[in-house]
mmCIF file of C-alpha atoms in Angstrom:
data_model
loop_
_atom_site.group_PDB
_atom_site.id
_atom_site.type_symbol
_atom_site.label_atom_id
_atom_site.label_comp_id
_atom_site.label_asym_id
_atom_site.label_seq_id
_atom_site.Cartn_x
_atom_site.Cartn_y
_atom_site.Cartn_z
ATOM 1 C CA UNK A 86 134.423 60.153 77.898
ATOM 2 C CA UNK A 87 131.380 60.838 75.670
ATOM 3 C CA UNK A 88 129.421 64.383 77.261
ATOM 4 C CA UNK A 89 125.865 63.256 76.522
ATOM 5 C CA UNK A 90 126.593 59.266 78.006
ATOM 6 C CA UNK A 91 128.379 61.158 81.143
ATOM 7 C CA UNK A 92 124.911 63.695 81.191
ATOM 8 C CA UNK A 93 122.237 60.709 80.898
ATOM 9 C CA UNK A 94 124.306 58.576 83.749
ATOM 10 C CA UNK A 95 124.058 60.942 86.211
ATOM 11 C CA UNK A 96 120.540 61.660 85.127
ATOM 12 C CA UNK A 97 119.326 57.729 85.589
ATOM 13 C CA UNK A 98 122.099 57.842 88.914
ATOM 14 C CA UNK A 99 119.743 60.574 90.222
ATOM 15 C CA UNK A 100 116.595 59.185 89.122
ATOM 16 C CA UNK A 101 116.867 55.369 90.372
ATOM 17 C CA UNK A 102 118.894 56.799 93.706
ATOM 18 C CA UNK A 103 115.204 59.171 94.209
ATOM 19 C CA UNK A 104 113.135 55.762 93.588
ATOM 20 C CA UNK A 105 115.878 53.834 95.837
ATOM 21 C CA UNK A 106 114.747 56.838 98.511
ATOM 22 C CA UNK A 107 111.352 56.421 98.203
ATOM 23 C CA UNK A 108 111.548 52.927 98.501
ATOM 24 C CA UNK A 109 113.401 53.321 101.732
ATOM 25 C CA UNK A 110 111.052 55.865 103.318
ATOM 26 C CA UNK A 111 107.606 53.742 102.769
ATOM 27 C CA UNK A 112 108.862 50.765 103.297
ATOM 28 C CA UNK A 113 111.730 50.970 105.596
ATOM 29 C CA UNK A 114 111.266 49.406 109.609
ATOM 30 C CA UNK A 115 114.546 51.387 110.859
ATOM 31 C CA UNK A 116 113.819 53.551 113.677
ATOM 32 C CA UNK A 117 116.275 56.115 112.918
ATOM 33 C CA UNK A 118 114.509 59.141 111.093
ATOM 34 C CA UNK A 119 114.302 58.009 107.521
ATOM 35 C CA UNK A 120 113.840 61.199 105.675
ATOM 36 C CA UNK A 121 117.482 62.660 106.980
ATOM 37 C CA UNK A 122 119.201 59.231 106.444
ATOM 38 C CA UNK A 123 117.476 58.964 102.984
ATOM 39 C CA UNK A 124 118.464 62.398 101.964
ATOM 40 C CA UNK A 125 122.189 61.351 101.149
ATOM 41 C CA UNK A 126 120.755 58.767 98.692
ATOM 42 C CA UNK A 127 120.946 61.091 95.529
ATOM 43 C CA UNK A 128 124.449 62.740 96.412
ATOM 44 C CA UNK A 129 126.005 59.385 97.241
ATOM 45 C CA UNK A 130 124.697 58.213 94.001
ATOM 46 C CA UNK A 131 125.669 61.119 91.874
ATOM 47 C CA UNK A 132 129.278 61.210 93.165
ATOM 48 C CA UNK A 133 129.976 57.409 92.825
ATOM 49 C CA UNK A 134 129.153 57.861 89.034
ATOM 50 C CA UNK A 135 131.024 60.840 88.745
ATOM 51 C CA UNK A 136 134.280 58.954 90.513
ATOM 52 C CA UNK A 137 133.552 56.004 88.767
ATOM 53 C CA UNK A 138 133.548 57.554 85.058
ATOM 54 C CA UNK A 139 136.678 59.493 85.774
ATOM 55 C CA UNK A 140 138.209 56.050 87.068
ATOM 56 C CA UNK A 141 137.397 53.492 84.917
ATOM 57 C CA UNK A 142 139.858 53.952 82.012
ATOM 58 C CA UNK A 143 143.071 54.800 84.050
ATOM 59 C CA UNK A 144 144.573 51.531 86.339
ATOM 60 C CA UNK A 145 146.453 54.284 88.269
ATOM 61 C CA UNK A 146 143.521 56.348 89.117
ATOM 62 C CA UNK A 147 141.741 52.912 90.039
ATOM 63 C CA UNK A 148 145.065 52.493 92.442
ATOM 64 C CA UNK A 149 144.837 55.993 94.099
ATOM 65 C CA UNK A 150 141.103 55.071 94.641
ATOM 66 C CA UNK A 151 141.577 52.233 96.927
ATOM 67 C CA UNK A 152 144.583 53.955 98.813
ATOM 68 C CA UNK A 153 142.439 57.005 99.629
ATOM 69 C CA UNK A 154 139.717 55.352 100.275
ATOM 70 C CA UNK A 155 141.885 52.406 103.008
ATOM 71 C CA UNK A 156 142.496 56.400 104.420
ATOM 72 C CA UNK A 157 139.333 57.647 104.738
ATOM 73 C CA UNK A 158 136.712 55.922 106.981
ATOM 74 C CA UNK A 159 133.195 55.881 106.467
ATOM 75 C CA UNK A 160 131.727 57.911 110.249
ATOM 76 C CA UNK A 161 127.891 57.398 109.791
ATOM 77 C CA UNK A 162 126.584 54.891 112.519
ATOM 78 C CA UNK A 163 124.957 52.406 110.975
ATOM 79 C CA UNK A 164 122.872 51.512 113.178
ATOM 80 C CA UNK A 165 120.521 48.670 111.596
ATOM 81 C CA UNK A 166 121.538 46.670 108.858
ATOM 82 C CA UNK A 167 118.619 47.714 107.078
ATOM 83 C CA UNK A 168 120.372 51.002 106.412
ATOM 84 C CA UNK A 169 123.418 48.983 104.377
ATOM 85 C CA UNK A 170 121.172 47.396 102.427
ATOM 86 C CA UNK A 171 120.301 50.974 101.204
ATOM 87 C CA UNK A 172 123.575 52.361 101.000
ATOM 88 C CA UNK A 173 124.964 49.161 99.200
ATOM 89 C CA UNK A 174 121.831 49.866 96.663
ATOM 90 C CA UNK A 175 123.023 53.447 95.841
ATOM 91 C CA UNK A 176 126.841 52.955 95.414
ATOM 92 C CA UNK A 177 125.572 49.938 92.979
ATOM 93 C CA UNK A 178 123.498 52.445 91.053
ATOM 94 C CA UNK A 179 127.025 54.557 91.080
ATOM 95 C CA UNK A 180 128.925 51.472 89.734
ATOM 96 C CA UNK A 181 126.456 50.870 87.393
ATOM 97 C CA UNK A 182 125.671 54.417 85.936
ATOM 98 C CA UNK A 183 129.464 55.100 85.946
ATOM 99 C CA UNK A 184 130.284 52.133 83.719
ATOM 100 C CA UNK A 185 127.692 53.073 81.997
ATOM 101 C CA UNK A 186 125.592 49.732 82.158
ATOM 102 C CA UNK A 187 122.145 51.294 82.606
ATOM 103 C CA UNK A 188 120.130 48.730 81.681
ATOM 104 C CA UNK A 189 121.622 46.413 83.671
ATOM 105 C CA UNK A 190 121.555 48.366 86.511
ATOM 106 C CA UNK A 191 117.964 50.186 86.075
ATOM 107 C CA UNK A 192 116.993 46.003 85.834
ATOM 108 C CA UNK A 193 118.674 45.164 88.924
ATOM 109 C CA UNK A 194 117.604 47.798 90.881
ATOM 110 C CA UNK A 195 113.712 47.453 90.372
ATOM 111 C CA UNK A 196 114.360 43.444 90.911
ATOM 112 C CA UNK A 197 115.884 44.314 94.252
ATOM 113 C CA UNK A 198 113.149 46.782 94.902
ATOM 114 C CA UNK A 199 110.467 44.411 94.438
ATOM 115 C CA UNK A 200 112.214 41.613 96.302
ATOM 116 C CA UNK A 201 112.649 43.921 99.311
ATOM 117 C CA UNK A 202 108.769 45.359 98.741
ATOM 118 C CA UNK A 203 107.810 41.208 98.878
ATOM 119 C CA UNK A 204 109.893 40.281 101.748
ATOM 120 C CA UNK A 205 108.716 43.449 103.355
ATOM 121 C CA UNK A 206 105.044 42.443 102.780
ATOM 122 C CA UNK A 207 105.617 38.666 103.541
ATOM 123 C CA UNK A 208 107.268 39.776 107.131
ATOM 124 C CA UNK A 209 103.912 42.058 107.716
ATOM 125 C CA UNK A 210 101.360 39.737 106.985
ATOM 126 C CA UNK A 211 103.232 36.983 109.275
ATOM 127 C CA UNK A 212 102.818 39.121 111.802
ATOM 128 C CA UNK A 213 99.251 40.062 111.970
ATOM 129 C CA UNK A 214 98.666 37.522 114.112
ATOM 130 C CA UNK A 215 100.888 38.614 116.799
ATOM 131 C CA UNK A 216 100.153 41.339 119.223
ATOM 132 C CA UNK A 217 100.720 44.742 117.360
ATOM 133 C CA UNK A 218 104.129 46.402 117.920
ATOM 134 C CA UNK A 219 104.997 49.813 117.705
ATOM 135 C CA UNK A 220 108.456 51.146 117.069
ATOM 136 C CA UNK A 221 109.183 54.116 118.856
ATOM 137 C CA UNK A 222 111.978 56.310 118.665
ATOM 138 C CA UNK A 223 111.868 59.032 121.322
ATOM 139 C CA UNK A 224 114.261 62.504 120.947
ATOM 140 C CA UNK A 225 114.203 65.012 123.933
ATOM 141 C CA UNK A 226 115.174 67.964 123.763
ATOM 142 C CA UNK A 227 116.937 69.740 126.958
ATOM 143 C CA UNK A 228 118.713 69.125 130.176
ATOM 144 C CA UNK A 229 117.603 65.554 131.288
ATOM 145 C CA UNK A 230 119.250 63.413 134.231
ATOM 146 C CA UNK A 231 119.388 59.951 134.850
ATOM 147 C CA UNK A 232 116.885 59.508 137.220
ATOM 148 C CA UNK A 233 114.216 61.412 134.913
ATOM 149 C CA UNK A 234 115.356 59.362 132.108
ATOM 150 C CA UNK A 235 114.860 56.241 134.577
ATOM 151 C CA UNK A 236 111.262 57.383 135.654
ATOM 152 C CA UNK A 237 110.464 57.913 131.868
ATOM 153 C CA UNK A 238 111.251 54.202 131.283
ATOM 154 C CA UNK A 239 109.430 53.128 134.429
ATOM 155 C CA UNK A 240 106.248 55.277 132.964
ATOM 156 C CA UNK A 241 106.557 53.431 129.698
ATOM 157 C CA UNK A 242 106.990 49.833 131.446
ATOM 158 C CA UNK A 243 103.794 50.444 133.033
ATOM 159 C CA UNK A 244 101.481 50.997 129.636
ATOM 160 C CA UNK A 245 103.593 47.977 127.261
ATOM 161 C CA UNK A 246 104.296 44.414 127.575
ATOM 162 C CA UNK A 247 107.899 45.209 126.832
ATOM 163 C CA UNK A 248 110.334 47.582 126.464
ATOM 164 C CA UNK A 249 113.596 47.525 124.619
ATOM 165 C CA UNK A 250 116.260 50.338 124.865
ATOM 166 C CA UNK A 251 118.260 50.373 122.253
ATOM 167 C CA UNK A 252 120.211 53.746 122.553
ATOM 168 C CA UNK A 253 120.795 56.958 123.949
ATOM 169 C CA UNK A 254 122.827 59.707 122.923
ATOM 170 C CA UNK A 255 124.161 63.099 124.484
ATOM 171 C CA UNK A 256 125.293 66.289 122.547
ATOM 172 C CA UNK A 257 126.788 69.707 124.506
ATOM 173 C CA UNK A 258 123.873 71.228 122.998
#
């Protein structure tokens, strides 16, 4: 494994995982908070190069891949399928970078980029002609019970045309 091709992959990793990020955070309609999702984009990146370069010349390290990784499961919710687009963009740049095929990767990376940026656009301006929606996602913090959780909704029935409650979540916090 050359030093400096090893250096300049994770560098471009890192660099088109950031641009992957940005991407995400502009133009993103999740309603999970994209700044904390977004922030494992670079790591995720960085490490699939890293496994990928130390992988790619041994069959038996290739092997010992895919048994640890039928082991270890994935525990982010993924919520929106928007968000495995994403992740599926970043462990490409990983593949990529770590088989050190930069130039095809940088390529198809900005192609997907501007094919998700067009679709993106395409869905908005179809839509100006409906009635505006707004995306809301609400966190509270404290000791809430049902029932104030069930007059909350109630309030918000009464100012929108419609409501749709995707998911709640408790912690012992």
């Amino acid at each position: 494994i050359s030093y400096s091709n090893f250096i300049i992959a994770i560098l471009v990793s890192a660099f088109l995982a950031f641009i992957v990020k940005l991407a995400y955070i502009r133009i993103s309609r999740t309603l999970n908070d994209r700044e904390y999702f977004s922030d494992t984009f670079v790591p995720l990146a960085i490490i699939t190069t890293l496994v990928i370069t130390v992988i790619k010349f041994s069959l038996a390290l290739s092997l010992g891949l895919v048994g640890a990784l039928s082991i270890v499961r994935f525990r982010a919710a993924i919520k929106e399928p928007e968000e495995l687009v994403y992740l599926f963009l970043i462990i490409a740049i990983g593949l990529g970078c770590g088989a050190n095929q930069l130039v095809i990767i940088t390529t198809g990376i900005f192609f997907s980029l501007v094919i998700i940026m067009l679709y993106s656009g395409y869905l908005k301006s179809s839509k100006k002609n409906l009635d505006e929606k707004i995306n809301a996602g609400i966190i509270i913090e404290g000791n809430i019970s049902d029932v104030q959780i069930n007059n909350l909704i109630i309030e918000i029935k009464k100012v929108s045309k419609e409501l749709k409650f995707i998911s709640m979540s408790r912690s012992n916090e």
